[in-house]
Amino acid sequence: MFLAFLIFAGLFVFNDMSRRKCANFRSCEESLKLSVNNSEVGTFSGRKILPPSIDLSYGTFEADVLGEAADIGEKHIYVDLGTQTLRAYEGDKLFMETVISSGKWGKTPTGEFKIWEKLRATKMSGGSGADYYYLPNVPFVMFFSNNEVAAGRGFSLHGTYWHNNFGYPMSHGCVNMRIIDAEKLYNWVGPVAEGNVTLSTADNPGTVVTIYGQAPI
Amino acid sequence: MQEGGNKPVPIFASETPISTSSIDVLSPDGKVTLTMKEKKVEAGVVHTFSVSNKEIFSKTLPKDSSLTIPFNAFSPDNKYIFLKKTVLGKVDYFVFPFSEGTEINFSGLFTEKFGSELTIEDATGWGGVDLVVINTQKVSGGKGPSFWFEVPSRSFIRLSHAF
C-alpha cells in the first residue's frame, strides 16, 4: 500500500515537473497552435483585460521574398537579458533596437536558437493564485528552440498587451515585446510568413536568436 | 533608443531658445498618440497634453523644472498615463486618467502613508491595467520593497518580490 502511494506520488511530481518545463504550463501544447478568441477576456495580475482583436486577413505577408536579402547579410536577433534589450541586425545593419521584458516568474533560456514557428496569435496561460494568467490573442508570436531547449517548451518572442513595464523582467520565460515592436519584428524575421501559421523549413529558415546575460533580480 | 519618439523625453523649462515645441508618443499597441506641447510664458512653461488631437490636461511649471514622459507611460489599456515631474530637484509621479480630467499625485499619497519609512526610488511602468510599478528605498538606507499603486482605489499594495 505504501509502495503504491510512493509510485503514485512520484508520478504526480514527475508529471507536474514536466508540465512546468513549458513557458506557459497550463497551455503548453495549445500555445504552439494558432488560436483566436476575439470574444474572450484575459486575466493578468488579478485584473481582467480585453485582448486585441485579431484579424486573420491581416496583410503581413509582403515581407522579403526568399533569398532577396542574401546580399545584405544574415538576419540575427540578439537579446541581452542584463539590459533587457533586443537588437535585430541584417548583416552589420541595425534593423531595430528596443527594450523587452524577459523571465521573472520563469527563467528565459540563454544560448543560440532559431525561430521554428511563427503564429499570428495564440493563447497562453499558466501560474496559480495571484500569479494566474490567462491570455488569449497573444499577437505576433515567434517560437524559438535549439537542441537543448525543445520546441515543445514554447519559448517565444511575442507581442504583449497585459503589462507595460518593458525594460524589466515581467514574463514566465518568454520575451515580451510591445505590440508595435513585435509586429515589426514578426514581419521581418525568418521564416517568411506564408499565412497565419508558418513553420521554418530548409528553404524558408528561421532567423537565429542569441540570448545572453543575466536578468536583473 | 526607440523609434517613434517613445523614449523618455525630458523637457527642461530652463532651456531657452525654443518658444514652442511638440512631442508625439505612441502607445505600445500603436493605437493612441499622446502629444505634449510646451509653450514658454512669463511664469514658466505651459505643458499641454492631447490624445488623438483632443486636449486632456494642461500644466504650468516654473523655470528650472522638467516634465518627463516615461517610456512605459501608457497603461496597457490606454486609459491612463503616468508622468514624472521635477521641480527644484523634487520628483513627483502622477497618473492622469483620460476619463476623469484630474491628476493623481501618487508620490504625495505615498509620502503621507510611508514617508517616515520609505521613499519612492522610481516608477517604472504598469504591472497590470491599473497598477503602477513603484520601487522604493528605505529612509534608513538600502533597497525597500516594491509596490503596486492601484489607481481606482488610490491604494498601495506591498509586493513580496522586487521589480
XYZ file of C-alpha atoms in Angstrom:
380
model
C 0.000 0.000 0.000
C 2.800 2.357 0.986
C 4.737 1.430 -2.157
C 1.703 2.172 -4.295
C 1.395 5.565 -2.648
C 5.058 6.324 -3.368
C 4.655 5.366 -7.030
C 1.508 7.485 -7.337
C 3.173 10.463 -5.635
C 6.263 10.057 -7.811
C 4.188 10.023 -10.975
C 2.317 13.126 -9.832
C 5.523 15.028 -9.093
C 7.120 13.921 -12.378
C 4.048 14.922 -14.341
C 3.870 18.306 -12.612
C 7.569 18.976 -13.188
C 7.391 18.059 -16.860
C 4.432 20.398 -17.305
C 6.273 23.230 -15.595
C 9.142 22.956 -18.040
C 6.908 24.744 -20.519
C 6.980 28.518 -20.684
C 3.182 28.538 -20.222
C 2.482 25.306 -18.407
C -1.315 25.394 -18.488
C -1.417 25.881 -22.249
C 1.826 24.204 -23.246
C 0.732 22.332 -26.383
C -2.187 24.626 -27.132
C 0.128 27.672 -27.232
C 2.005 26.202 -30.183
C -1.099 26.397 -32.362
C -2.953 29.288 -33.940
C -5.685 30.447 -31.580
C -8.001 33.418 -31.983
C -10.696 34.197 -29.408
C -11.915 37.704 -30.090
C -14.782 37.445 -27.589
C -12.688 36.309 -24.616
C -11.292 38.363 -21.744
C -7.754 37.920 -20.424
C -6.501 37.814 -16.830
C -3.151 39.098 -15.525
C -2.093 40.383 -12.088
C -5.613 39.576 -10.908
C -7.047 42.017 -13.442
C -9.331 41.442 -16.378
C -8.077 42.858 -19.642
C -9.540 42.974 -23.115
C -7.162 41.375 -25.637
C -6.549 42.980 -29.010
C -8.907 41.815 -31.704
C -7.107 39.586 -34.194
C -7.867 39.915 -37.895
C -6.635 36.819 -39.698
C -6.818 38.573 -43.041
C -4.146 40.962 -41.770
C -1.705 41.523 -44.617
C 1.643 40.668 -43.132
C 2.838 38.579 -45.983
C 4.516 41.200 -48.120
C 7.829 40.644 -46.356
C 11.083 39.771 -48.125
C 10.924 37.370 -50.992
C 13.003 34.329 -50.087
C 16.673 34.958 -50.694
C 16.169 38.587 -51.625
C 18.159 39.863 -48.656
C 21.074 37.480 -49.150
C 23.468 40.159 -50.370
C 22.757 42.380 -47.352
C 23.728 39.759 -44.812
C 22.226 37.227 -42.471
C 19.483 38.290 -40.108
C 20.293 37.867 -36.436
C 18.458 38.811 -33.259
C 20.316 39.475 -30.013
C 18.538 39.611 -26.664
C 20.579 40.980 -23.768
C 18.904 39.885 -20.539
C 21.148 42.145 -18.465
C 19.959 45.327 -20.148
C 16.562 43.890 -21.190
C 17.135 44.988 -24.764
C 16.653 43.403 -28.173
C 18.662 44.273 -31.278
C 17.984 42.890 -34.731
C 20.615 43.068 -37.450
C 20.738 42.280 -41.117
C 24.437 41.790 -41.667
C 26.023 44.797 -39.988
C 22.946 46.932 -40.418
C 20.812 47.523 -37.349
C 17.159 46.889 -38.213
C 15.633 47.644 -34.819
C 16.504 48.124 -31.168
C 14.053 48.147 -28.320
C 13.507 47.164 -24.701
C 11.847 43.881 -23.768
C 10.733 42.011 -20.666
C 12.268 38.582 -20.057
C 11.507 35.951 -17.465
C 10.655 36.929 -13.908
C 8.481 34.045 -12.736
C 10.251 31.601 -15.067
C 13.744 31.792 -16.493
C 14.384 32.805 -20.105
C 16.844 30.300 -21.571
C 20.189 31.540 -22.873
C 22.077 30.285 -25.917
C 21.733 30.343 -29.675
C 18.315 29.452 -31.030
C 16.393 29.508 -34.278
C 12.857 30.636 -34.942
C 10.978 27.446 -35.771
C 7.389 28.721 -35.977
C 5.529 31.997 -36.405
C 1.901 32.370 -35.359
C -0.308 35.380 -35.946
C -1.806 34.762 -32.485
C -2.168 32.163 -29.792
C -3.400 31.615 -26.241
C -1.095 31.439 -23.214
C -1.983 30.527 -19.659
C -0.255 29.369 -16.507
C 0.647 30.377 -12.978
C -1.525 29.909 -9.944
C -3.100 32.023 -7.239
C -2.237 35.702 -7.608
C 0.185 34.744 -10.387
C -2.516 33.048 -12.513
C -2.737 34.355 -16.049
C -4.995 33.591 -18.987
C -4.118 35.443 -22.165
C -6.000 34.826 -25.407
C -4.958 36.539 -28.636
C -1.271 36.926 -27.817
C -0.161 38.554 -31.089
C 2.867 38.116 -33.350
C 4.368 35.002 -31.763
C 7.830 33.794 -32.844
C 8.785 30.466 -31.228
C 12.454 29.635 -30.844
C 14.293 26.444 -29.894
C 17.611 24.592 -30.097
C 18.950 21.143 -29.253
C 18.805 21.834 -25.528
C 15.549 23.786 -25.348
C 12.953 21.772 -27.220
C 10.356 23.429 -29.432
C 7.591 21.907 -27.328
C 8.559 24.008 -24.326
C 7.009 27.003 -26.034
C 9.546 29.770 -25.555
C 8.902 32.683 -27.885
C 9.191 36.356 -28.648
C 5.712 37.866 -28.800
C 3.565 40.965 -28.502
C 2.288 41.856 -25.030
C -0.949 43.663 -24.147
C -1.319 42.907 -20.407
C 1.537 44.968 -18.939
C 3.633 47.950 -19.924
C 6.776 47.584 -17.854
C 9.318 46.969 -20.581
C 12.958 47.138 -19.624
C 12.215 44.988 -16.550
C 11.657 41.215 -16.218
C 7.911 40.506 -16.327
C 7.377 37.184 -18.087
C 7.215 33.477 -17.337
C 10.193 32.803 -19.627
C 9.187 34.252 -22.982
C 10.498 37.529 -24.375
C 7.697 40.089 -24.052
C 7.655 42.933 -26.563
C 5.483 45.964 -27.173
C 2.932 45.075 -29.848
C 4.297 47.679 -32.268
C 7.794 46.211 -31.871
C 6.646 42.596 -32.117
C 4.710 43.358 -35.302
C 7.750 44.971 -36.885
C 9.993 42.049 -35.942
C 7.392 39.445 -36.993
C 7.199 40.931 -40.472
C 10.998 40.933 -40.815
C 12.127 37.713 -39.204
C 12.506 34.343 -40.927
C 10.719 32.154 -41.752
C 8.941 34.430 -44.215
C 5.249 34.325 -43.328
C 3.162 32.151 -45.634
C -0.100 32.694 -43.795
C -1.083 32.911 -40.155
C 0.997 29.828 -39.297
C 4.484 29.414 -40.720
C 6.964 26.660 -39.903
C 10.616 27.071 -40.796
C 11.998 24.763 -43.467
C 15.330 24.319 -45.221
C 14.056 26.631 -47.961
C 12.472 29.102 -45.545
C 14.743 29.044 -42.499
C 14.201 30.646 -39.154
C 16.296 33.595 -38.037
C 18.964 32.962 -35.410
C 18.241 34.364 -31.943
C 21.088 34.728 -29.447
C 20.041 35.245 -25.847
C 22.717 36.089 -23.322
C 23.419 37.752 -19.995
C 21.663 37.577 -16.682
C 18.402 39.308 -15.961
C 18.407 41.799 -13.082
C 16.888 40.444 -9.896
C 16.821 54.245 -28.435
C 13.236 53.619 -29.501
C 11.798 54.555 -32.815
C 8.749 56.769 -32.877
C 9.984 59.180 -30.220
C 8.939 56.910 -27.388
C 11.985 57.124 -25.174
C 11.744 59.251 -22.030
C 11.731 62.844 -23.104
C 12.729 65.426 -20.505
C 11.524 68.938 -21.236
C 13.611 71.441 -19.327
C 11.909 74.709 -18.643
C 15.263 76.391 -18.159
C 16.353 75.768 -21.753
C 15.908 78.947 -23.690
C 15.761 79.132 -27.422
C 12.520 77.359 -28.294
C 9.310 79.174 -27.525
C 7.024 76.321 -28.526
C 7.668 72.640 -29.228
C 5.707 69.441 -29.609
C 6.399 65.757 -28.952
C 4.295 62.777 -30.020
C 4.466 59.479 -28.099
C 2.780 56.343 -29.403
C 1.114 53.807 -27.106
C 2.667 50.284 -27.054
C -0.134 48.926 -29.249
C 0.232 51.804 -31.701
C -3.407 52.856 -31.334
C -3.149 56.106 -29.342
C -0.878 59.096 -29.768
C -0.133 61.336 -26.811
C 1.002 64.822 -27.813
C 2.787 67.109 -25.377
C 3.146 70.742 -26.415
C 5.150 73.218 -24.427
C 4.878 76.951 -24.589
C 7.035 79.416 -22.705
C 5.207 82.060 -20.718
C 6.239 84.587 -18.109
C 5.589 82.190 -15.236
C 7.483 79.246 -16.739
C 6.361 76.681 -19.280
C 2.829 75.555 -20.082
C 2.627 71.853 -20.925
C -0.496 70.832 -22.797
C -1.350 67.173 -23.382
C -3.666 65.876 -26.096
C -4.825 62.420 -27.060
C -5.885 61.963 -30.663
C -5.965 65.771 -31.038
C -8.303 66.192 -28.033
C -6.809 68.279 -25.207
C -6.976 66.400 -21.939
C -4.800 68.250 -19.495
C -2.596 71.311 -19.082
C 0.054 72.121 -16.504
C 2.284 75.150 -15.929
C 5.643 74.507 -14.328
C 8.126 77.090 -13.056
C 11.555 77.605 -14.557
C 14.271 75.078 -13.663
C 11.727 72.265 -13.713
C 11.003 69.394 -16.063
C 8.140 67.179 -17.108
C 9.053 63.748 -18.456
C 7.008 61.165 -20.325
C 8.429 57.803 -19.165
C 8.974 55.072 -21.756
C 6.190 52.970 -20.184
C 3.808 55.894 -19.629
C 0.643 54.337 -21.090
C -1.421 51.841 -19.113
C -1.893 48.591 -21.074
C -5.498 49.515 -21.943
C -4.583 53.120 -22.845
C -6.888 54.548 -20.145
C -4.158 56.194 -18.067
C -0.713 57.706 -18.412
C 1.790 58.388 -15.701
C 4.273 61.271 -15.832
C 7.343 62.390 -13.905
C 7.624 65.962 -12.717
C 10.772 67.509 -11.252
C 10.536 70.922 -9.586
C 13.579 72.313 -7.783
C 15.018 68.810 -7.515
C 11.869 67.299 -6.016
C 10.454 64.419 -8.055
C 6.743 63.687 -8.169
C 4.982 60.992 -10.146
C 1.371 61.335 -11.080
C -1.261 59.430 -13.010
C -3.661 61.052 -15.367
C -6.877 59.118 -16.076
C -8.086 60.134 -19.529
C -11.729 59.895 -18.473
C -11.597 61.939 -15.261
C -9.613 65.044 -16.105
C -7.821 65.260 -12.755
C -4.324 64.124 -11.913
C -3.456 61.781 -9.058
C -0.150 62.612 -7.404
C 0.765 59.199 -6.053
C 4.153 60.415 -4.788
C 2.263 62.641 -2.362
C -0.073 59.814 -1.352
C 2.914 57.520 -0.815
C 4.708 60.060 1.364
C 1.581 60.521 3.501
C 1.388 56.786 4.127
C 5.002 55.619 4.231
C 7.090 58.814 4.393
C 8.692 58.006 7.725
C 9.900 54.657 6.470
C 10.272 54.709 2.677
C 10.784 56.984 -0.315
C 9.934 56.327 -3.957
C 13.052 55.455 -5.959
C 11.264 55.264 -9.280
C 8.035 54.313 -11.008
C 8.880 52.054 -13.928
C 5.634 51.217 -15.724
C 2.420 49.240 -15.456
C 2.254 45.753 -13.923
C -1.391 45.411 -14.926
C -4.163 47.507 -16.415
C -4.402 49.830 -13.405
C -1.245 49.010 -11.403
C 1.772 51.315 -11.487
C 5.043 49.621 -10.514
C 6.883 51.503 -7.754
C 10.353 50.763 -6.390
C 11.392 52.254 -3.071
C 14.328 52.994 -0.834
C 14.382 52.804 2.931
C 14.823 56.130 4.701
C 17.383 54.362 6.872
C 19.264 53.247 3.750
C 19.099 50.296 1.395
C 16.551 48.986 -1.038
C 12.937 48.937 0.065
C 10.074 46.758 -1.171
C 8.253 47.254 -4.447
C 4.602 48.282 -4.571
C 1.694 48.453 -6.947
C -0.180 51.740 -6.937
C -3.752 50.698 -7.663
C -5.247 53.675 -9.473
C -9.027 53.183 -8.964
C -8.715 52.772 -5.177
C -5.741 55.153 -4.782
C -4.123 52.490 -2.616
C -0.702 50.841 -2.430
C -0.113 47.104 -2.494
C 3.175 45.972 -0.968
C 4.785 43.214 -3.071
C 6.745 40.231 -1.853
C 9.164 40.366 -4.794
C 11.227 43.248 -6.119
C 10.629 44.727 -9.559
